[in-house]
mmCIF file of N, CA and C in Angstrom:
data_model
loop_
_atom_site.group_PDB
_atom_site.id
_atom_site.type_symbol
_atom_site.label_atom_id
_atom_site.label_comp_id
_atom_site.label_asym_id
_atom_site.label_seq_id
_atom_site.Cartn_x
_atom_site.Cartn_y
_atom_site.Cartn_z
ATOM 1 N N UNK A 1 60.318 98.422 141.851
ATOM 2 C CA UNK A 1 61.523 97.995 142.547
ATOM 3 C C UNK A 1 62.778 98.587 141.899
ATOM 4 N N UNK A 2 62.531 98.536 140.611
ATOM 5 C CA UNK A 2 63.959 99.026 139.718
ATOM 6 C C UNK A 2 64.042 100.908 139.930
ATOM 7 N N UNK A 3 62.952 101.562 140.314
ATOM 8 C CA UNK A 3 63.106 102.853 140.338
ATOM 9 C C UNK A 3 63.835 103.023 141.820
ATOM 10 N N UNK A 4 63.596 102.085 142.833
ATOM 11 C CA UNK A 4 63.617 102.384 143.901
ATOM 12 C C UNK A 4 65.243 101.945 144.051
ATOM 13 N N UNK A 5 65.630 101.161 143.304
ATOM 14 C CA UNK A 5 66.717 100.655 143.372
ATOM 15 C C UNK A 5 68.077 101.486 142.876
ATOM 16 N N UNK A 6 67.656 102.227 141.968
ATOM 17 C CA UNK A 6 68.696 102.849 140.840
ATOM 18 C C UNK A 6 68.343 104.869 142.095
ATOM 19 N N UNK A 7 67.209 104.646 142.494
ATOM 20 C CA UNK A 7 66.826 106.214 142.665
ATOM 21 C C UNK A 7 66.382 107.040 141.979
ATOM 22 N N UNK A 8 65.362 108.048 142.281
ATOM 23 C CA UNK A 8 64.275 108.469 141.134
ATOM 24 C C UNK A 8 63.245 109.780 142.070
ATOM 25 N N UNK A 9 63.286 110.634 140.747
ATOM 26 C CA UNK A 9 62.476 111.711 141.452
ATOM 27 C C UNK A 9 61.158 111.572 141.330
ATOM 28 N N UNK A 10 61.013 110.365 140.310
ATOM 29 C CA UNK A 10 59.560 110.905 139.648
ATOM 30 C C UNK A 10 58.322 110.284 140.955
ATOM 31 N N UNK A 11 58.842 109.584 141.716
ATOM 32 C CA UNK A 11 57.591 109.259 142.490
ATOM 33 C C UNK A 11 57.973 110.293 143.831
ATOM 34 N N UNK A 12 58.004 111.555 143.759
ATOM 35 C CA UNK A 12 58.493 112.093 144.757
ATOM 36 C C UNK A 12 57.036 112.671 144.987
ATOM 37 N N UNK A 13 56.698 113.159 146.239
ATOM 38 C CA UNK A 13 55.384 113.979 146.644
ATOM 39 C C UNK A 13 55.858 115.272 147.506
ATOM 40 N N UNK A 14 54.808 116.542 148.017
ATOM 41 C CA UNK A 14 55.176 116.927 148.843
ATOM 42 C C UNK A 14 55.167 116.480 150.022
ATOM 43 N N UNK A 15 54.269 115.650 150.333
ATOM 44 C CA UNK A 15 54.523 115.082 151.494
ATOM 45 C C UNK A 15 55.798 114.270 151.952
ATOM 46 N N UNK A 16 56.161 113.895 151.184
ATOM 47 C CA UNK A 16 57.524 112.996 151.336
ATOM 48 C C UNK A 16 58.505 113.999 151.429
ATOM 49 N N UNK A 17 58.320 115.148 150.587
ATOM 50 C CA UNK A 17 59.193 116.257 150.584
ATOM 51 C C UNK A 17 59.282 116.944 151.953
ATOM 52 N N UNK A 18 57.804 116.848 152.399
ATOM 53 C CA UNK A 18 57.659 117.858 153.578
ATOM 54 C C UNK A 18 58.825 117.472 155.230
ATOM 55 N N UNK A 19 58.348 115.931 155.031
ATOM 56 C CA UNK A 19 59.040 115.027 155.885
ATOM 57 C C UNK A 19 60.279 114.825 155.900
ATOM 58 N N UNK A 20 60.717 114.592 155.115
ATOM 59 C CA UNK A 20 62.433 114.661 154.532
ATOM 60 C C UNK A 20 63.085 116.090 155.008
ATOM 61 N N UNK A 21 62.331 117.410 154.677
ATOM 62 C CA UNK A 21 63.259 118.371 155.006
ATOM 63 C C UNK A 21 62.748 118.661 156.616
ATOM 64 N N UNK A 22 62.058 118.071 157.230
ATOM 65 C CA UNK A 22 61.656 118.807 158.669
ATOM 66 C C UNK A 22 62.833 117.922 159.204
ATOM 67 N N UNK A 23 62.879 116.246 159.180
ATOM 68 C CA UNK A 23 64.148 115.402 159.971
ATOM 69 C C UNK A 23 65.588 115.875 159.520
ATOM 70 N N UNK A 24 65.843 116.368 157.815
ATOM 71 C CA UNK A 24 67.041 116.719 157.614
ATOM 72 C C UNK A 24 67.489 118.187 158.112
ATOM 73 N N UNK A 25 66.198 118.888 158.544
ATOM 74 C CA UNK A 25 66.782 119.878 158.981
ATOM 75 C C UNK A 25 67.169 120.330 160.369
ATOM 76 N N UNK A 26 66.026 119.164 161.050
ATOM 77 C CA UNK A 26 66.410 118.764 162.397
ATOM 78 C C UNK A 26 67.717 118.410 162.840
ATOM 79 N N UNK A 27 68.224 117.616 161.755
ATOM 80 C CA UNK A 27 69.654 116.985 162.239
ATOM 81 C C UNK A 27 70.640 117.446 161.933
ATOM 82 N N UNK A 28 70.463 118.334 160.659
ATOM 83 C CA UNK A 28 71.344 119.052 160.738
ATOM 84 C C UNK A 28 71.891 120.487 161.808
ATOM 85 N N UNK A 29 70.406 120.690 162.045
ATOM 86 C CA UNK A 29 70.270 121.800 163.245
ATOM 87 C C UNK A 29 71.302 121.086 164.521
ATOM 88 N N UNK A 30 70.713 119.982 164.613
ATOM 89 C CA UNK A 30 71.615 119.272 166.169
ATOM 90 C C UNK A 30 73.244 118.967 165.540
ATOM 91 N N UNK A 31 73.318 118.764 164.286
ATOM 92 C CA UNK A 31 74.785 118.193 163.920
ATOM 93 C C UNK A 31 76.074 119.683 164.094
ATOM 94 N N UNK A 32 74.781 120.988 163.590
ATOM 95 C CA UNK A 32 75.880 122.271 163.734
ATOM 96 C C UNK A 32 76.260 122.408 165.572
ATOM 97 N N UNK A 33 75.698 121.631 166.456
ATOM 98 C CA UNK A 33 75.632 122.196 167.596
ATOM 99 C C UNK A 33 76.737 121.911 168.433
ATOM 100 N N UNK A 34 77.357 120.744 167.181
ATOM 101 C CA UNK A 34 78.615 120.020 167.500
ATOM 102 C C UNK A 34 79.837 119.961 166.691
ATOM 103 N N UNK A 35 79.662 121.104 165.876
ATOM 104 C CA UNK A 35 80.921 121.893 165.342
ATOM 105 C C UNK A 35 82.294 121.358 166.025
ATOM 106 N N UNK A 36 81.919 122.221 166.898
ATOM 107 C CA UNK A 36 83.704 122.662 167.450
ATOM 108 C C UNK A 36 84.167 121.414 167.829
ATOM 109 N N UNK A 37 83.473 120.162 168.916
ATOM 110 C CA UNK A 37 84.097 118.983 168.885
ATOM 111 C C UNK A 37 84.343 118.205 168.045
ATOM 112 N N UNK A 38 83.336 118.440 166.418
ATOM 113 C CA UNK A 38 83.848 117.551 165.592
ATOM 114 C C UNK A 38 85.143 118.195 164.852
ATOM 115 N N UNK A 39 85.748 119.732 164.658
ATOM 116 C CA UNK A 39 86.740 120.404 164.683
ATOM 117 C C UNK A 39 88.113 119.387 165.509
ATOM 118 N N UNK A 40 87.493 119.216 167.031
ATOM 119 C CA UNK A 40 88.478 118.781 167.783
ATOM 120 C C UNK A 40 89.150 117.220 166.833
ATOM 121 N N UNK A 41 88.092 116.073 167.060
ATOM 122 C CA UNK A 41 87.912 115.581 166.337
ATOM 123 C C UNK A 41 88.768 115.099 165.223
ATOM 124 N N UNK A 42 88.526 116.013 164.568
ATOM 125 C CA UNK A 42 89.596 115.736 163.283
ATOM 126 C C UNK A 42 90.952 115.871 163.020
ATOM 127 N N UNK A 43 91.452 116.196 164.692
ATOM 128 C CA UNK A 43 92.917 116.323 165.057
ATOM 129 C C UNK A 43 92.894 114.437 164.786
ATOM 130 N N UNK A 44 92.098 113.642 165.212
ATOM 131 C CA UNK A 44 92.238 112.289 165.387
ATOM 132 C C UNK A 44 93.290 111.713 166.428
ATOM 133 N N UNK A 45 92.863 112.794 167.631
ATOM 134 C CA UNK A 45 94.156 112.933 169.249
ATOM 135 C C UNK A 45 93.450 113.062 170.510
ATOM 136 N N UNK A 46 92.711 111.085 170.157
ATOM 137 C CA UNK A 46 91.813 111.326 171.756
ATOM 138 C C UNK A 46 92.205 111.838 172.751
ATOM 139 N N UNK A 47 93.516 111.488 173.380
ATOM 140 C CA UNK A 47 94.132 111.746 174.216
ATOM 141 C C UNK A 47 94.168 113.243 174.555
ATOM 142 N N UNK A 48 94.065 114.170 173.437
ATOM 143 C CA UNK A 48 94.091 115.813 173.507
ATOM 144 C C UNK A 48 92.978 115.943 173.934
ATOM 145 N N UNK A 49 91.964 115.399 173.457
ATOM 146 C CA UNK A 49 90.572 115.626 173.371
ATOM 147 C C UNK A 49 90.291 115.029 174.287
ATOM 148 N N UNK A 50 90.310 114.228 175.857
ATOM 149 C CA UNK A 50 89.851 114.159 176.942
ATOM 150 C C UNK A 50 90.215 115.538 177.833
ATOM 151 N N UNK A 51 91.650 116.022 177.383
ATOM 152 C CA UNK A 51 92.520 116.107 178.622
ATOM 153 C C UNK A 51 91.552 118.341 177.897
ATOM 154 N N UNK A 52 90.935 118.140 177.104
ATOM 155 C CA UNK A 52 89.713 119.392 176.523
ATOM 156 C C UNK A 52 88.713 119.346 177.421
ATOM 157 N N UNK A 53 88.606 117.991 177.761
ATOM 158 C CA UNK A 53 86.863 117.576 178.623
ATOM 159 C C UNK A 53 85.924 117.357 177.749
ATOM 160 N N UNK A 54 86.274 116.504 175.964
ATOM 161 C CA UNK A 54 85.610 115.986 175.030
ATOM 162 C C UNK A 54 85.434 115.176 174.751
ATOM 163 N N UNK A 55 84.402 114.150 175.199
ATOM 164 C CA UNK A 55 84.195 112.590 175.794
ATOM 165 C C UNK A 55 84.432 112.281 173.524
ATOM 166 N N UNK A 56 85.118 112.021 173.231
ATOM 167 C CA UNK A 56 85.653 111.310 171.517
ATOM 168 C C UNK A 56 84.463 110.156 170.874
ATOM 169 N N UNK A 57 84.269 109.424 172.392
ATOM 170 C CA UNK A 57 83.097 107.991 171.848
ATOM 171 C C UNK A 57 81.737 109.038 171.453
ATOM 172 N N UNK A 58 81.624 109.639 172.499
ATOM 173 C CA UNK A 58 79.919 110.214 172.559
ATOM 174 C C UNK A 58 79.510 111.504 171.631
ATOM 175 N N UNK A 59 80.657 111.597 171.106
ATOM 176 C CA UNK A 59 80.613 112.594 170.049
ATOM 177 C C UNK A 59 80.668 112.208 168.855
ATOM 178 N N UNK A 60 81.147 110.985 168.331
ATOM 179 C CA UNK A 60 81.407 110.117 167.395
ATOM 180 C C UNK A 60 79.944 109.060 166.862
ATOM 181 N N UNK A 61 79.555 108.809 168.470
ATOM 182 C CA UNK A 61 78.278 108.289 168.340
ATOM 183 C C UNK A 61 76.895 108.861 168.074
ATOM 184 N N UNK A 62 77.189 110.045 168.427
ATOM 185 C CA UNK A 62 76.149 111.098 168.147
ATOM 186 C C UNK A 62 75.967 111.727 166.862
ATOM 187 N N UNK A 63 76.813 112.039 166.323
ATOM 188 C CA UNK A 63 77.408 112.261 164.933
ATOM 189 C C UNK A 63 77.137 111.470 163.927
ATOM 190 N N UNK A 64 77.233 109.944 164.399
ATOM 191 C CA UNK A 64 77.077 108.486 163.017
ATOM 192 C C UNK A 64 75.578 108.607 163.496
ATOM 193 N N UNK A 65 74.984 108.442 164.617
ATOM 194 C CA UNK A 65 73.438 108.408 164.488
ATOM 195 C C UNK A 65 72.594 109.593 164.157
ATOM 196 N N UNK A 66 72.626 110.708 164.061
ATOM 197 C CA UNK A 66 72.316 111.689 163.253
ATOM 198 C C UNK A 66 72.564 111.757 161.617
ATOM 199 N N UNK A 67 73.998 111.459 161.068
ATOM 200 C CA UNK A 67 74.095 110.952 159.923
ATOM 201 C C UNK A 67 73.554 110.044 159.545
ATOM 202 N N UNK A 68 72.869 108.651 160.326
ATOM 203 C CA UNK A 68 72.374 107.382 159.339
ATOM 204 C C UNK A 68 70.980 108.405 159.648
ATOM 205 N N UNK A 69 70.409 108.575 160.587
ATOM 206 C CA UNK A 69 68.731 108.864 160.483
ATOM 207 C C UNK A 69 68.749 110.263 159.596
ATOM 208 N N UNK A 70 69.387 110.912 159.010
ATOM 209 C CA UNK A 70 69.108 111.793 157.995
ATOM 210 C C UNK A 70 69.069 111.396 156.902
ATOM 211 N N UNK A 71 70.416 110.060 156.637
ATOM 212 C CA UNK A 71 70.664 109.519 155.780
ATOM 213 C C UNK A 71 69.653 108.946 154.695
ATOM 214 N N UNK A 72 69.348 107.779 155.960
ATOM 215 C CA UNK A 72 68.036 106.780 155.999
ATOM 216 C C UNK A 72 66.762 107.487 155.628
ATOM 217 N N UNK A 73 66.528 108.279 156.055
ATOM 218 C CA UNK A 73 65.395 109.807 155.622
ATOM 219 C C UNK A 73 65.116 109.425 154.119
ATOM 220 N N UNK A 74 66.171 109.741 153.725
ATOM 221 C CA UNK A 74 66.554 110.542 152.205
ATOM 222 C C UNK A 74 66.373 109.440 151.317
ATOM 223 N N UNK A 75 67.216 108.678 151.987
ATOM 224 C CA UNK A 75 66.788 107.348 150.909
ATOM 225 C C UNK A 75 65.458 106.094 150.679
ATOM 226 N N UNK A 76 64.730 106.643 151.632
ATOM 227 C CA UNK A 76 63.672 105.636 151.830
ATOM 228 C C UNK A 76 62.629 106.709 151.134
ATOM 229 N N UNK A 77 62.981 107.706 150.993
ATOM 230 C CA UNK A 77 61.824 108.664 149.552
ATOM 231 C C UNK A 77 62.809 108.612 148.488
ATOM 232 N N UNK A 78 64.243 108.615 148.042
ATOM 233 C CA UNK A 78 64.477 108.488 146.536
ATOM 234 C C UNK A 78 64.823 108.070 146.030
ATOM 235 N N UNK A 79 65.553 106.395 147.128
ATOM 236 C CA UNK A 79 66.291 105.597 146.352
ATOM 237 C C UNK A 79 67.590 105.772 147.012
ATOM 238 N N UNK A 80 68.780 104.859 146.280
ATOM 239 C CA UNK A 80 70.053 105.009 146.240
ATOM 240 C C UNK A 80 70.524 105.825 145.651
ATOM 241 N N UNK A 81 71.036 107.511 146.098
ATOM 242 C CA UNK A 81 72.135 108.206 144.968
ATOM 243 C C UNK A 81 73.483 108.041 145.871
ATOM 244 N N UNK A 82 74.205 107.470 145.907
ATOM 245 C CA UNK A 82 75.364 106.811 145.957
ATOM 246 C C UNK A 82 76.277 108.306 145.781
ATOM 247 N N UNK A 83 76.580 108.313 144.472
ATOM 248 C CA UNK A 83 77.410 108.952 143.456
ATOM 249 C C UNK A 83 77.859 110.359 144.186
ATOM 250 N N UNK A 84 76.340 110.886 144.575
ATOM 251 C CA UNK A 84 76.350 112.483 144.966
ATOM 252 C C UNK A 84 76.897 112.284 146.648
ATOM 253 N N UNK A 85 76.496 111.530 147.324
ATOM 254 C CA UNK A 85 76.716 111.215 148.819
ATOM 255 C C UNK A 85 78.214 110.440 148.902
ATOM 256 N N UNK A 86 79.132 110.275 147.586
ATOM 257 C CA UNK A 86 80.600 110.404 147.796
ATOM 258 C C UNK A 86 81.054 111.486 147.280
ATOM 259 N N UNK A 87 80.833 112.549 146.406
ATOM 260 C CA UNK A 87 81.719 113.070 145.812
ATOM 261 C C UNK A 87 81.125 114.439 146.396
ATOM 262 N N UNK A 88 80.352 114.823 146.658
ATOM 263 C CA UNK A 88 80.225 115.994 147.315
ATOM 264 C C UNK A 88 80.847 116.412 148.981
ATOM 265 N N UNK A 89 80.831 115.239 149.459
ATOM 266 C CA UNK A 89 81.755 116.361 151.038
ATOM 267 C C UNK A 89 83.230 116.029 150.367
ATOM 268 N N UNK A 90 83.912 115.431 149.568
ATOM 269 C CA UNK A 90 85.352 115.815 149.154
ATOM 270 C C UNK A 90 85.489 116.840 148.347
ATOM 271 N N UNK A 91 84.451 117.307 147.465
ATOM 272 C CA UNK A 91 84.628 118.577 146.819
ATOM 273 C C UNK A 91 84.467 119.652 148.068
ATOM 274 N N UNK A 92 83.125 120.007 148.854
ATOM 275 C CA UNK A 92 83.506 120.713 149.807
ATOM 276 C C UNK A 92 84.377 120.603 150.631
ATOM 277 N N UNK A 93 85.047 119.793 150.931
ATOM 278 C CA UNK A 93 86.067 119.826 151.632
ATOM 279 C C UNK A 93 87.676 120.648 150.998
ATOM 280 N N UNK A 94 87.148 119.832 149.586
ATOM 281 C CA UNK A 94 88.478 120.316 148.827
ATOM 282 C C UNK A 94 88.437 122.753 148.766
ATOM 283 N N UNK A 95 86.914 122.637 148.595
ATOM 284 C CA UNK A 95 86.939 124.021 148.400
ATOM 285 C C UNK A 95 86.477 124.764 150.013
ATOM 286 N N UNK A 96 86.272 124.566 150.665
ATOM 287 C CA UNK A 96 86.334 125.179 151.950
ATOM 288 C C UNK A 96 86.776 124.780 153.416
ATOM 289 N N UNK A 97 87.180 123.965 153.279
ATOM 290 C CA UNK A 97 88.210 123.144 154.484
ATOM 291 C C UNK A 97 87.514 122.705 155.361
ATOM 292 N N UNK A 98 88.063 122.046 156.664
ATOM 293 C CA UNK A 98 88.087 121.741 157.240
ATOM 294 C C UNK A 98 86.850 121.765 158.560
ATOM 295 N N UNK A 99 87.243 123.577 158.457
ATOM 296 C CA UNK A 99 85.750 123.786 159.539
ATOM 297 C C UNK A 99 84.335 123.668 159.607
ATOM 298 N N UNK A 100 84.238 122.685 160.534
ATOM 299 C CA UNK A 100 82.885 122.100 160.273
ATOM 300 C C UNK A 100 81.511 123.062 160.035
ATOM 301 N N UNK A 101 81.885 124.505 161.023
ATOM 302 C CA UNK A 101 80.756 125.371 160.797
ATOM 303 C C UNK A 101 80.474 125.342 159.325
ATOM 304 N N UNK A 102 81.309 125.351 158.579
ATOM 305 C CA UNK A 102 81.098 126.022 156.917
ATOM 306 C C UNK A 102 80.818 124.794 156.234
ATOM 307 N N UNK A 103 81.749 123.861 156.810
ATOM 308 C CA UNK A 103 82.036 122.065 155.702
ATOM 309 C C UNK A 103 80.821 121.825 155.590
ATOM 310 N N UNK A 104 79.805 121.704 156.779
ATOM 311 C CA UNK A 104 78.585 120.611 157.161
ATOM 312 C C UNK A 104 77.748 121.712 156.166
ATOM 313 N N UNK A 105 77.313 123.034 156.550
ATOM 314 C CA UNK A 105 76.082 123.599 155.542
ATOM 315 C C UNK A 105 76.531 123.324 154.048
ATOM 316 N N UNK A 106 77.642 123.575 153.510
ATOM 317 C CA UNK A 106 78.199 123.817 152.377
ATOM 318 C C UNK A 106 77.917 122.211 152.002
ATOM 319 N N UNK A 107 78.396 120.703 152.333
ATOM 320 C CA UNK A 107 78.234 119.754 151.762
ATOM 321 C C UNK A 107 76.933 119.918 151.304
ATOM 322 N N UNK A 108 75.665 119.937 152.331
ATOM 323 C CA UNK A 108 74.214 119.772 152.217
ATOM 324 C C UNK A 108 73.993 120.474 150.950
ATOM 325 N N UNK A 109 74.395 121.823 151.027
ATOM 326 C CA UNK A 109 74.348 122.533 149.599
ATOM 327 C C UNK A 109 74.580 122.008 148.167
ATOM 328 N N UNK A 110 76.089 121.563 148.481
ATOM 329 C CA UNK A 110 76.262 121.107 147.381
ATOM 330 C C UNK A 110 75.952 119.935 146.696
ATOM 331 N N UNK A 111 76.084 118.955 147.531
ATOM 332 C CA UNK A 111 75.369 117.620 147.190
ATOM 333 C C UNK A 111 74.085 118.171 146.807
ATOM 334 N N UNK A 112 72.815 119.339 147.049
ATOM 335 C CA UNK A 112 71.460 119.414 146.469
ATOM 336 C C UNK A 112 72.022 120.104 145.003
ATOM 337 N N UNK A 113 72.576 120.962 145.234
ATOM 338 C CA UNK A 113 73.041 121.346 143.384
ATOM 339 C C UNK A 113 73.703 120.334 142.585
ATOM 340 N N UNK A 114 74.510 119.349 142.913
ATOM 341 C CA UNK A 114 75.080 118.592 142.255
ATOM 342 C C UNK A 114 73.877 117.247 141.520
ATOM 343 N N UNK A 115 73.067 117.019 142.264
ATOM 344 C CA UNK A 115 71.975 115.996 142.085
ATOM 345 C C UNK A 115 71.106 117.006 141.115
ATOM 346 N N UNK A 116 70.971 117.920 141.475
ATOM 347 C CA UNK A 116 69.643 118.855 140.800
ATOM 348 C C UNK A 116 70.480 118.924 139.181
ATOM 349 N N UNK A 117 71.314 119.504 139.348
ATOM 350 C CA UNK A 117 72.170 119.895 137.887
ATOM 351 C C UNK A 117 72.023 118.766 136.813
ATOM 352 N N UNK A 118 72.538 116.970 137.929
ATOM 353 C CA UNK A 118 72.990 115.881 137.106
ATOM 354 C C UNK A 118 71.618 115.538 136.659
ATOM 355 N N UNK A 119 70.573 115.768 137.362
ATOM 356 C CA UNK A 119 69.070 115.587 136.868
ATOM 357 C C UNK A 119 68.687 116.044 135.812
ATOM 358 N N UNK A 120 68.657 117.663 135.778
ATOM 359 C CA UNK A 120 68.722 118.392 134.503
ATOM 360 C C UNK A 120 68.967 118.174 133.122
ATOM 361 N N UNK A 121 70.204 118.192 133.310
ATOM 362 C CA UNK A 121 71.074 117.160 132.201
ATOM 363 C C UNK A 121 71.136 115.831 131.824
ATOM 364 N N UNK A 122 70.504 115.003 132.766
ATOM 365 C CA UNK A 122 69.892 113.948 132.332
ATOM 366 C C UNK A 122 68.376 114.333 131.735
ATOM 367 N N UNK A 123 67.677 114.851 132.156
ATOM 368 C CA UNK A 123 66.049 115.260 131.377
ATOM 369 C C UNK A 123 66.456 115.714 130.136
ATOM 370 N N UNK A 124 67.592 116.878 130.095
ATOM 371 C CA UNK A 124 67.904 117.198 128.649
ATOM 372 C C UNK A 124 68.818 116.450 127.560
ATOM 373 N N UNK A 125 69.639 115.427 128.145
ATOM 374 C CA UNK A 125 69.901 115.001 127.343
ATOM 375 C C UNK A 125 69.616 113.938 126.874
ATOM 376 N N UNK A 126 68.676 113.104 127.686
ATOM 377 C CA UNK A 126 68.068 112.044 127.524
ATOM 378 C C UNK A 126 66.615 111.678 127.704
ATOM 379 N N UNK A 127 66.245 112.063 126.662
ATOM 380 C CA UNK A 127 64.955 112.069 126.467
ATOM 381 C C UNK A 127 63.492 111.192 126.550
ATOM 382 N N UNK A 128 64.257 109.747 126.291
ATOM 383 C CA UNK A 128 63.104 108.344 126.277
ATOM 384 C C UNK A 128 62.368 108.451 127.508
ATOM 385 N N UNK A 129 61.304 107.604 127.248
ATOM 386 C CA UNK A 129 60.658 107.553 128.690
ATOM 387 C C UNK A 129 60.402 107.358 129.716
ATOM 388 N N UNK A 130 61.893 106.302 130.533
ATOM 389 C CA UNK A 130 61.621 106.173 131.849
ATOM 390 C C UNK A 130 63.097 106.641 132.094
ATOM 391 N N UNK A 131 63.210 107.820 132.735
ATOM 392 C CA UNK A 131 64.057 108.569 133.150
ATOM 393 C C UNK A 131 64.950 108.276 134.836
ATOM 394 N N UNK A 132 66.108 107.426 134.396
ATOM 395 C CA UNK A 132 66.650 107.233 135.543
ATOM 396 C C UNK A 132 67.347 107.937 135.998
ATOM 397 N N UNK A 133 67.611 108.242 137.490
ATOM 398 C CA UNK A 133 68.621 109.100 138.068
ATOM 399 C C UNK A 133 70.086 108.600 137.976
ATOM 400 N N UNK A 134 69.832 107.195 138.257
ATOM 401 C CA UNK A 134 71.230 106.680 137.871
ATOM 402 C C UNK A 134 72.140 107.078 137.004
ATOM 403 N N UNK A 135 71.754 107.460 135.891
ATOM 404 C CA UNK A 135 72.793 107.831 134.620
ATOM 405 C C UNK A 135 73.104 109.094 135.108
ATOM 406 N N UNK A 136 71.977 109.845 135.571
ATOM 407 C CA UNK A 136 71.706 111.139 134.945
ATOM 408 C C UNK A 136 72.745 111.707 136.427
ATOM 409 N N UNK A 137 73.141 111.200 137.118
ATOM 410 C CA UNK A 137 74.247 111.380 138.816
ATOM 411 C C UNK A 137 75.663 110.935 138.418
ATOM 412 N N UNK A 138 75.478 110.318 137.186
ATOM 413 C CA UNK A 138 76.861 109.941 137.176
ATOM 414 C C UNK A 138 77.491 110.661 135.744
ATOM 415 N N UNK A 139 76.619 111.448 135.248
ATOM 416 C CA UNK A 139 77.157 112.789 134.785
ATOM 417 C C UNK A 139 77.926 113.834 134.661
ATOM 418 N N UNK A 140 78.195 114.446 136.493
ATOM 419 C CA UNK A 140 79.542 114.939 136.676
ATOM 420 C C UNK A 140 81.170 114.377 136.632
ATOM 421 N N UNK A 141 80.635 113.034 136.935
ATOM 422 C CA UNK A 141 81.979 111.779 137.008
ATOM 423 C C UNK A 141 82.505 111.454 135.224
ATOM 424 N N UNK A 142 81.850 111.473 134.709
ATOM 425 C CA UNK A 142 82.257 111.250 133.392
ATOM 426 C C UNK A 142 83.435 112.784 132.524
#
C-alpha cells in the first residue's frame, strides 16, 4: 500500500509497460488532433471562438477526458508522482510556449526525463533498501 501510495518503479512489468504506452500514446495521438482549437482556446474568448465555428464546451470536454484516462493509465501502474505532473508543463511552457503542436509532445518528454533523472539520483544517492520515488521526484525542487 505504502509503495503504491508514495509511487514506485520497482513493481513495474512489461506488461504494465506495454499497456500504459499503447493508451498514452493513443491519447496523445487524439489530443495532437486538437492542437489548433486548444491554440484557440487559450485566447480564453468563447465568444471569438464560436463566431471560428469552435464549439469551447466540446473541446474542453474532450481534452479533460483524454487527460484523466491517460492520466489514470499512469497512475494505476506507478503510483502518485504528483511533483513531475506539476512542474513539468510550466517548465515546457516556460521554454517553448504556447503552441500546443510543440507544448503537448515536449511536456510528455519532459516530464519522462525529469522522473527518469530524479530516479537516478535517487538510486545513486540513496542507497538503503526500499527505494522510494517520493524523495527521489522531489529532487529537482530542492
Amino acid at each position: 500500500m505504502v509503495q503504491w501510495t508514495f509511487g514506485s518503479f520497482n513493481r513495474a512489468n512489461w506488461e504494465g509497460v506495454g499497456l500504459t504506452m499503447i493508451i498514452v500514446f493513443l491519447g496523445g495521438l487524439l489530443m495532437m488532433l486538437y492542437c489548433l482549437p486548444l491554440n484557440a482556446i487559450a485566447t480564453n474568448n468563447d465568444e471569438m471562438l464560436r463566431s471560428l465555428g469552435i464549439n469551447p464546451e466540446k473541446i474542453r470536454t474532450i481534452a479533460g477526458l483524454l487527460t484523466v484516462l491517460m492520466t489514470s493509465t499512469i497512475i494505476s501502474f506507478t503510483g502518485i508522482i504528483g511533483f513531475v505532473g506539476l512542474i513539468a508543463p510550466h517548465m515546457a511552457r516556460f521554454i517553448i510556449g504556447n503552441n500546443h503542436r510543440f507544448y503537448l509532445p515536449f511536456t510528455g518528454l519532459l516530464g519522462a526525463v525529469l522522473l527518469l533523472v530524479s530516479d537516478t539520483l535517487g538510486k545513486i544517492i540513496i542507497q538503503e533498501g526500499y527505494k522510494n520515488i517520493q524523495l527521489r521526484k522531489e529532487l529537482p525542487g530542492i
